Amino acid sequence: MNELAEINELSALLRARVPIILIETHEEPRILKLLTQASNLENQLMMRWSIVDGLGRVIGTGGGIADMHVAKTGDDHGKAIYQTNELISCLRHIDKSAQNGVYVLCDAHPGFNDAVAVRLIREIAMDHAKCARTLVFVSPTLEDIPSELLRLAAHFNPKLPTRDDIRSIVVNEAQLYRTQNGDKVRGDRRTVDLLIMHLLGLEFEDVRRLVRQALRADGEINQEDIRRILAIKHKALGGVGVLGFEESSFKFDAIGGLARMKHWVTLREKPFLDPRTTALDRPKGILLLGVMGGGKSLAARAIAGEWNVPLMRLDFGAMYNKYYGESERNLRTALAAAEGMAPCVLWIDELEKGLGAGSGEQDSGVSRRILGTFLTWLSERSNAAKPVFIVATANDISTLPPELIRKGRFDEIFFVDFPNAAAREQIFAIHLKKRGFDPVAFDLSELAANASSFSGAEIEQAIIAAIFEASARASDQTFTSSDILHELEHTRPLSVVMAERIGQLRAWAHDRAVLADDLHD
């Protein structure tokens, strides 16, 4: 943890005579410590206010709340100033005072909605050249700050722990556990590395608390600890309604076919999860275009499962709001939350329904503004610092705007066609085994031959229907390949029902996309 750099940055802001400093953080004790040390370096008095304690002088160099002797009976040094518990009263006192110094206001953000408080803050700030009173607002949330205050303010962004910082915390907590309990912490290196990876993006105290919780539960770092951390991390980000959190248990062996896409993704696992091990660029994401029921959604889940990262699902349907500007704000909030969950896979299902062209006129331009917000994020996001791998799926790419699918937005566009013969055999085996049947007892090659142009979803439904039919017969008859063949014969697949539309889709993708699987039969 490089606290010295943070102290120097705060000292520079004080020397620059910035009248207002905004610090959005949950780590109030740590920030108060940094501010105390920066104030000492600049030989400035530091005062702290909260609605509970009022305004009082900070005593000592520790900077923690224990060192802020405010409103303590019988204490002459750090006694709170009388009747300054209310924010307006505190600001009036500061405005009338000629005392230079740093005034730290904790959780004062509700005052930004009060016209009198905003005016008092402005008057104190505008008088900074005559009387150097620096107002520092420390709060977990600093949204909707009036523009007249933003012009006078500077933001200080506390540093988040790096991988090395988190590893140091894990080692220290493990040593403390061993000292207190006499047992060594259990856990393999891969699980510990996953734990560290998923703790990235959290603040120092959150990291320390979660590591301690993982160790104290059973003296072991395991997958259950990682699942709990991901759930807590999502809730800490507000549990954004349009951004769902899933823990994917699927792996590539749960998907039949898509060999080319699987190979492509496998090659990019290490550069995405830890770019320090390679000089390659960090992958951005892929667009999966294809027929309905081809396994695009399952592929998104499997990528997250293969990489052992959380799967975040963006729901465009829940994003739209009748009030002007709220839909775009919902999207920005969801994308920021996805970055907070990094490294992760961001799954955008049926992209054309959320960002498709031609709907802007009917919704007063909301779709176009949503598209603009999304394109801006794609262009400006720092995938190096906050790795988010996008997996977007679409059934009809003709409605997507060209600026969304140009090279650079996604690393690759894969076309998911109906599975070939080998892939169909895999799909039959997967779904039979999933339902407790031994695939060896079935003629998979014959089944695959009779399921030509069936999608993976249609093959699964044929197996389910055949099982129901077999279970309704006499108990002495077993479930066989003939039962499935009977269902296949009586099914009209999507390739037949929507032959014209699927033919157009295949024609479009022929020279514009990469086949997700090998050549078809």
XYZ file of C-alpha atoms in Angstrom:
521
model
C 0.000 0.000 0.000
C 1.651 3.243 -1.139
C 0.150 5.709 1.368
C 2.939 8.201 0.783
C 1.751 8.846 -2.777
C -1.785 9.523 -1.523
C -0.505 11.866 1.198
C 1.591 13.764 -1.343
C -1.413 14.095 -3.666
C -3.539 15.531 -0.853
C -0.714 17.877 0.156
C -0.477 19.100 -3.435
C -4.203 19.922 -3.444
C -3.786 21.895 -0.209
C -0.786 23.778 -1.601
C -2.736 24.528 -4.775
C -5.318 26.288 -2.566
C -8.231 24.294 -3.939
C -11.241 25.518 -1.914
C -13.291 22.287 -2.087
C -12.012 18.691 -2.153
C -14.452 15.832 -2.832
C -13.612 12.316 -1.621
C -16.075 9.512 -2.320
C -15.183 6.522 -0.159
C -16.421 4.076 2.480
C -12.983 4.116 4.162
C -13.534 7.164 6.328
C -11.008 6.245 9.080
C -8.209 5.650 6.535
C -8.979 8.862 4.650
C -9.038 10.858 7.897
C -5.613 9.466 8.714
C -4.272 10.531 5.309
C -5.825 14.001 5.642
C -4.319 14.427 9.116
C -0.851 13.580 7.837
C -1.242 15.858 4.806
C -2.441 18.710 7.050
C 0.543 18.202 9.346
C 2.920 18.342 6.382
C 1.398 21.664 5.323
C 1.254 22.987 8.906
C -2.487 23.464 8.696
C -5.106 23.109 11.401
C -7.577 20.286 10.763
C -11.170 20.293 11.966
C -13.688 17.485 11.590
C -17.482 17.671 11.489
C -20.216 15.075 11.710
C -23.872 15.500 12.556
C -23.271 13.403 15.694
C -20.165 15.119 17.098
C -20.409 18.605 15.636
C -17.295 20.554 14.609
C -14.128 19.885 16.599
C -10.385 20.070 16.232
C -8.446 16.937 15.320
C -5.892 16.128 18.027
C -2.860 13.909 17.413
C -1.391 12.422 14.249
C -3.270 9.148 14.065
C -6.215 10.593 12.206
C -8.606 7.882 13.344
C -11.937 8.662 14.970
C -10.408 7.780 18.338
C -8.029 10.726 17.876
C -10.840 13.189 17.098
C -11.670 14.484 20.564
C -14.991 16.097 19.728
C -17.774 16.779 22.176
C -16.154 14.717 24.921
C -17.110 15.838 28.374
C -14.234 17.228 30.422
C -11.836 17.434 27.433
C -10.556 20.976 26.959
C -8.384 20.284 23.915
C -10.710 18.746 21.359
C -14.050 19.965 22.663
C -16.715 20.399 19.982
C -17.838 23.912 19.184
C -21.210 24.630 20.744
C -24.282 24.194 18.521
C -22.501 23.053 15.355
C -24.164 19.646 14.987
C -26.455 20.875 12.219
C -24.691 21.346 8.871
C -26.071 24.870 8.363
C -24.851 25.924 11.828
C -21.423 24.412 11.129
C -21.110 26.200 7.784
C -22.211 29.531 9.328
C -19.517 29.130 11.979
C -16.827 28.375 9.353
C -18.035 31.297 7.215
C -17.701 33.727 10.124
C -14.398 32.293 11.353
C -11.074 33.786 10.283
C -9.240 30.562 11.161
C -7.332 29.073 8.207
C -7.311 25.304 8.010
C -8.751 22.096 6.627
C -12.409 21.482 7.492
C -13.418 17.851 6.925
C -17.180 17.337 6.654
C -18.199 13.687 6.990
C -21.446 12.536 5.339
C -22.537 16.074 4.530
C -23.847 15.118 1.075
C -27.570 15.663 1.949
C -26.676 19.351 2.244
C -26.110 19.565 -1.522
C -29.917 19.582 -1.875
C -30.261 22.563 0.468
C -30.051 25.982 -1.234
C -28.826 27.698 1.948
C -26.072 25.118 2.506
C -24.952 25.345 -1.132
C -24.766 29.147 -0.909
C -22.760 29.014 2.319
C -20.332 26.522 0.781
C -19.900 28.827 -2.228
C -19.254 31.883 -0.049
C -16.611 30.028 1.967
C -14.984 28.756 -1.223
C -15.051 32.093 -3.038
C -13.436 33.762 -0.023
C -10.555 31.249 -0.073
C -8.043 33.816 -1.409
C -8.568 35.974 1.699
C -9.015 33.183 4.228
C -7.666 29.738 3.298
C -10.424 27.510 4.635
C -10.444 24.261 2.631
C -13.682 22.271 2.766
C -13.177 18.512 2.367
C -16.315 16.428 1.841
C -15.862 12.746 2.739
C -18.841 10.508 1.991
C -19.727 7.082 0.550
C -21.726 8.872 -2.151
C -21.219 12.273 -3.750
C -23.776 12.357 -6.558
C -25.773 15.290 -7.928
C -23.319 17.918 -6.736
C -24.463 21.337 -7.998
C -22.480 22.568 -10.998
C -21.666 25.853 -9.232
C -19.744 23.850 -6.604
C -18.054 21.505 -9.084
C -16.351 24.510 -10.717
C -14.638 25.226 -7.398
C -13.835 21.618 -6.497
C -11.235 18.938 -7.100
C -11.767 15.189 -6.744
C -9.398 12.988 -4.779
C -9.724 9.321 -5.688
C -8.359 6.981 -3.000
C -6.169 4.212 -4.336
C -7.607 0.712 -4.401
C -5.393 -2.202 -3.359
C -3.332 -3.855 -6.089
C -2.771 -7.605 -6.441
C 0.405 -7.284 -4.383
C -1.450 -5.332 -1.662
C -4.175 -7.990 -1.483
C -1.646 -10.822 -1.444
C 0.145 -9.081 1.444
C -3.151 -8.806 3.353
C -3.870 -12.519 2.765
C -0.384 -13.494 3.996
C -0.641 -11.272 7.087
C -4.089 -12.575 8.003
C -2.955 -16.173 7.450
C 0.027 -15.625 9.762
C -2.246 -14.054 12.380
C -4.633 -17.022 12.131
C -1.769 -19.475 12.604
C -0.445 -17.532 15.625
C -3.856 -17.459 17.310
C -5.050 -20.972 16.406
C -1.851 -22.952 15.912
C -3.056 -24.298 12.540
C -1.838 -23.458 9.073
C -4.413 -22.068 6.639
C -5.422 -24.627 3.999
C -5.914 -23.864 0.319
C -4.185 -24.469 -3.005
C -2.381 -21.756 -4.946
C -4.987 -21.590 -7.741
C -7.835 -20.955 -5.306
C -5.821 -18.284 -3.493
C -5.028 -16.604 -6.818
C -8.754 -16.654 -7.704
C -9.566 -15.121 -4.330
C -7.062 -12.325 -4.891
C -8.354 -11.709 -8.416
C -11.954 -11.335 -7.272
C -11.005 -9.022 -4.395
C -9.640 -6.503 -6.890
C -11.798 -3.382 -7.035
C -12.691 -3.430 -3.336
C -11.346 -1.024 -0.748
C -8.638 -1.984 1.738
C -10.897 -2.517 4.737
C -13.382 -4.537 2.675
C -10.544 -6.775 1.476
C -9.204 -7.298 4.978
C -12.658 -8.068 6.393
C -13.530 -10.572 3.651
C -10.162 -12.339 3.896
C -10.536 -12.574 7.659
C -14.067 -13.941 7.255
C -12.834 -16.582 4.799
C -10.063 -17.734 7.130
C -12.042 -17.665 10.370
C -14.925 -19.689 8.951
C -13.021 -22.964 8.588
C -9.305 -22.195 8.314
C -9.436 -22.806 4.573
C -9.643 -20.750 1.377
C -12.027 -22.577 -0.951
C -14.581 -22.073 -3.713
C -17.317 -21.314 -1.196
C -15.322 -18.291 -0.002
C -15.009 -17.066 -3.590
C -18.766 -17.453 -4.188
C -19.526 -15.509 -1.037
C -17.098 -12.725 -1.975
C -18.636 -12.348 -5.441
C -22.134 -12.108 -3.967
C -21.014 -9.531 -1.391
C -19.152 -7.585 -4.067
C -22.276 -7.398 -6.223
C -24.407 -6.207 -3.293
C -21.754 -3.637 -2.356
C -22.156 -2.167 -5.832
C -25.831 -1.642 -5.196
C -27.123 -4.879 -6.697
C -28.035 -2.953 -9.833
C -31.442 -4.115 -11.082
C -30.594 -4.089 -14.792
C -27.381 -6.015 -14.157
C -27.914 -9.541 -12.900
C -25.188 -11.584 -11.239
C -24.791 -15.282 -11.977
C -22.237 -17.821 -10.905
C -21.819 -20.037 -13.952
C -21.139 -23.724 -13.318
C -21.055 -24.529 -17.032
C -17.834 -25.508 -18.775
C -17.061 -26.067 -22.423
C -17.698 -29.797 -22.040
C -21.380 -28.929 -21.504
C -21.603 -27.603 -25.070
C -21.543 -29.751 -28.167
C -19.633 -28.336 -31.126
C -18.422 -24.707 -31.402
C -14.861 -26.067 -31.556
C -13.407 -23.009 -33.293
C -14.930 -20.570 -30.807
C -13.805 -22.695 -27.853
C -10.240 -22.718 -29.181
C -10.332 -18.945 -29.717
C -11.557 -18.323 -26.166
C -9.061 -20.746 -24.602
C -6.134 -18.909 -26.201
C -7.307 -15.641 -24.650
C -7.900 -16.804 -21.083
C -4.442 -15.962 -19.755
C -4.122 -12.550 -21.510
C -7.531 -11.569 -20.102
C -7.058 -12.736 -16.525
C -3.436 -11.700 -16.039
C -1.885 -9.629 -18.852
C 1.388 -9.457 -16.903
C 2.142 -12.976 -18.145
C 1.992 -11.981 -21.815
C 2.671 -9.049 -24.107
C -0.638 -9.584 -25.938
C -3.485 -7.069 -25.804
C -6.279 -7.820 -23.382
C -9.331 -9.275 -25.189
C -12.456 -7.071 -25.364
C -15.230 -9.459 -26.328
C -17.115 -11.306 -29.031
C -20.448 -11.129 -30.839
C -22.263 -14.441 -31.306
C -24.654 -14.333 -34.225
C -26.712 -17.341 -35.177
C -29.830 -19.400 -35.354
C -32.206 -19.605 -32.426
C -31.425 -22.493 -30.076
C -27.881 -22.866 -31.342
C -26.266 -22.490 -27.907
C -25.234 -18.833 -27.921
C -26.504 -18.121 -24.402
C -25.001 -21.342 -23.093
C -21.680 -20.317 -24.658
C -21.716 -17.043 -22.707
C -22.221 -18.944 -19.466
C -19.539 -21.473 -20.379
C -16.920 -18.778 -21.053
C -17.454 -17.368 -17.562
C -17.326 -20.877 -16.123
C -14.112 -21.766 -17.962
C -12.406 -18.591 -16.772
C -13.816 -18.802 -13.219
C -15.102 -15.243 -13.335
C -18.566 -13.883 -12.481
C -21.174 -13.662 -15.226
C -23.012 -10.340 -15.353
C -26.173 -10.261 -17.471
C -27.297 -6.894 -18.820
C -31.077 -6.670 -19.145
C -32.032 -3.996 -21.674
C -35.717 -4.564 -20.989
C -35.360 -3.362 -17.380
C -33.208 -0.409 -18.401
C -35.756 1.747 -20.186
C -37.467 4.409 -18.101
C -40.226 6.851 -19.013
C -38.354 9.838 -17.556
C -35.929 11.735 -19.772
C -32.301 10.732 -19.265
C -33.032 7.933 -16.770
C -32.538 5.113 -19.299
C -29.039 6.347 -20.184
C -28.251 6.793 -16.512
C -29.389 3.233 -15.790
C -27.017 1.981 -18.491
C -24.070 4.014 -17.183
C -24.731 2.724 -13.654
C -24.920 -0.868 -14.878
C -21.701 -0.579 -16.887
C -19.905 1.011 -13.920
C -21.120 -1.869 -11.734
C -19.824 -4.388 -14.290
C -16.423 -2.688 -14.126
C -16.620 -2.929 -10.357
C -17.089 -6.707 -10.674
C -14.062 -7.024 -12.979
C -12.653 -9.331 -14.086
C -15.969 -10.613 -15.366
C -17.948 -11.639 -18.431
C -20.686 -9.173 -19.405
C -23.420 -11.064 -21.240
C -25.769 -8.987 -23.408
C -28.474 -11.316 -24.712
C -30.409 -10.510 -27.912
C -28.466 -7.338 -28.564
C -30.659 -6.314 -31.483
C -33.703 -5.882 -29.203
C -31.904 -3.304 -27.087
C -29.773 -1.492 -29.643
C -31.408 -2.356 -32.950
C -31.926 0.353 -35.548
C -35.342 1.699 -36.468
C -36.768 2.089 -32.963
C -35.499 5.591 -32.253
C -38.480 7.320 -33.877
C -41.015 5.370 -31.806
C -39.342 6.022 -28.433
C -38.432 9.720 -28.844
C -34.787 8.896 -29.503
C -34.148 6.924 -26.294
C -32.710 3.966 -28.248
C -30.304 6.251 -30.088
C -29.133 7.847 -26.849
C -28.703 4.400 -25.289
C -26.643 3.371 -28.322
C -24.499 6.502 -28.021
C -23.877 5.847 -24.320
C -22.915 2.238 -25.014
C -20.582 3.141 -27.910
C -18.876 5.795 -25.780
C -18.246 3.231 -23.061
C -16.879 0.723 -25.586
C -14.462 3.336 -26.917
C -13.317 4.900 -23.650
C -13.289 2.000 -21.193
C -9.943 0.915 -19.839
C -9.944 -2.853 -20.207
C -6.417 -2.931 -18.812
C -7.519 -1.584 -15.425
C -11.055 -2.991 -15.271
C -11.246 -6.063 -17.508
C -14.773 -6.751 -18.730
C -15.149 -9.353 -21.503
C -18.333 -8.774 -23.491
C -20.299 -11.687 -24.924
C -23.150 -10.255 -26.987
C -25.641 -12.517 -28.718
C -27.963 -11.709 -31.618
C -30.423 -13.600 -33.801
C -30.842 -10.893 -36.449
C -27.793 -8.757 -37.148
C -29.447 -6.866 -40.018
C -31.114 -4.482 -37.559
C -27.888 -3.642 -35.700
C -26.298 -0.269 -36.572
C -23.005 -0.579 -38.498
C -21.089 1.530 -35.969
C -21.779 -1.150 -33.351
C -20.408 -4.114 -35.306
C -17.395 -2.520 -36.969
C -13.941 -3.931 -36.219
C -12.641 -2.748 -32.886
C -15.937 -2.904 -31.012
C -15.633 -6.679 -30.705
C -12.564 -8.828 -31.238
C -14.494 -11.278 -33.409
C -17.943 -12.038 -34.800
C -18.778 -15.750 -34.691
C -21.649 -17.328 -36.583
C -23.338 -20.163 -34.666
C -24.979 -22.405 -37.246
C -26.876 -25.668 -36.782
C -24.488 -28.299 -35.359
C -22.694 -30.674 -37.693
C -22.831 -34.474 -37.338
C -19.975 -34.720 -34.808
C -21.424 -31.889 -32.728
C -24.877 -33.491 -32.793
C -23.412 -36.710 -31.407
C -21.843 -34.700 -28.595
C -25.146 -32.944 -27.897
C -27.069 -36.217 -27.728
C -24.446 -37.666 -25.360
C -24.468 -34.567 -23.133
C -28.253 -34.479 -22.690
C -28.621 -38.236 -22.234
C -25.926 -38.264 -19.563
C -27.487 -35.200 -17.923
C -30.686 -37.224 -17.435
C -28.981 -40.318 -16.044
C -28.691 -42.437 -19.214
C -25.495 -44.019 -20.486
C -24.800 -42.611 -23.975
C -22.974 -45.828 -24.915
C -26.328 -47.644 -24.881
C -27.614 -45.455 -27.722
C -26.723 -45.348 -31.401
C -25.429 -41.780 -31.407
C -24.322 -41.816 -35.046
C -27.800 -42.871 -36.223
C -29.440 -40.262 -34.014
C -27.104 -37.556 -35.348
C -27.814 -38.593 -38.953
C -31.573 -38.311 -38.401
C -31.273 -34.917 -36.644
C -29.727 -33.062 -39.558
C -30.416 -29.296 -39.321
C -31.742 -29.670 -35.757
C -30.518 -27.079 -33.265
C -29.087 -28.097 -29.915
C -32.252 -26.918 -28.144
C -34.425 -28.993 -30.499
C -32.312 -32.108 -29.876
C -32.702 -31.629 -26.121
C -36.469 -31.238 -26.433
C -36.682 -34.393 -28.591
C -34.904 -36.364 -25.851
C -37.198 -34.932 -23.163
C -40.324 -35.760 -25.165
C -39.074 -39.284 -25.877
C -38.420 -39.887 -22.172
C -41.991 -38.848 -21.331
C -43.402 -41.139 -23.993
C -41.249 -44.060 -22.804
C -42.216 -43.543 -19.162
C -45.912 -43.747 -20.112
C -45.484 -47.258 -21.539
C -45.336 -50.550 -19.666
C -42.546 -50.659 -17.089
C -40.814 -53.653 -18.690
C -39.828 -51.657 -21.785
C -36.635 -49.627 -21.679
C -35.832 -46.249 -23.160
C -33.948 -46.742 -26.465
C -32.718 -44.931 -29.541
C -35.930 -45.807 -31.381
C -37.913 -43.643 -28.950
C -35.777 -40.632 -29.803
C -35.889 -41.427 -33.522
C -39.683 -41.483 -33.336
C -39.723 -37.971 -31.853
C -37.240 -36.685 -34.446
C -39.471 -37.971 -37.263
C -42.473 -36.084 -35.888
C -40.643 -32.805 -35.269
C -40.449 -29.958 -37.780
C -37.221 -28.145 -36.902
C -36.718 -24.406 -37.165
C -34.587 -24.927 -40.263
C -37.774 -26.076 -42.044
C -40.332 -23.776 -40.398
C -38.262 -20.616 -40.984
C -36.175 -21.773 -43.919
C -36.275 -18.441 -45.801
C -35.215 -16.305 -42.836
C -32.458 -18.682 -41.792
C -31.228 -18.857 -45.371
C -30.882 -15.064 -45.422
C -29.018 -15.132 -42.106
C -26.603 -17.778 -43.371
C -26.026 -15.827 -46.586
C -25.208 -12.661 -44.640
C -22.770 -14.473 -42.337
C -21.032 -16.450 -45.113
C -18.373 -13.809 -45.855
C -18.822 -11.539 -42.829
C -18.393 -13.797 -39.801
C -16.245 -16.668 -38.588
C -17.908 -20.058 -38.202
C -18.019 -20.974 -34.511
C -17.652 -24.637 -35.468
C -15.817 -26.572 -38.156
C -17.297 -27.024 -41.626
C -20.735 -28.606 -41.645
C -21.900 -31.852 -43.138
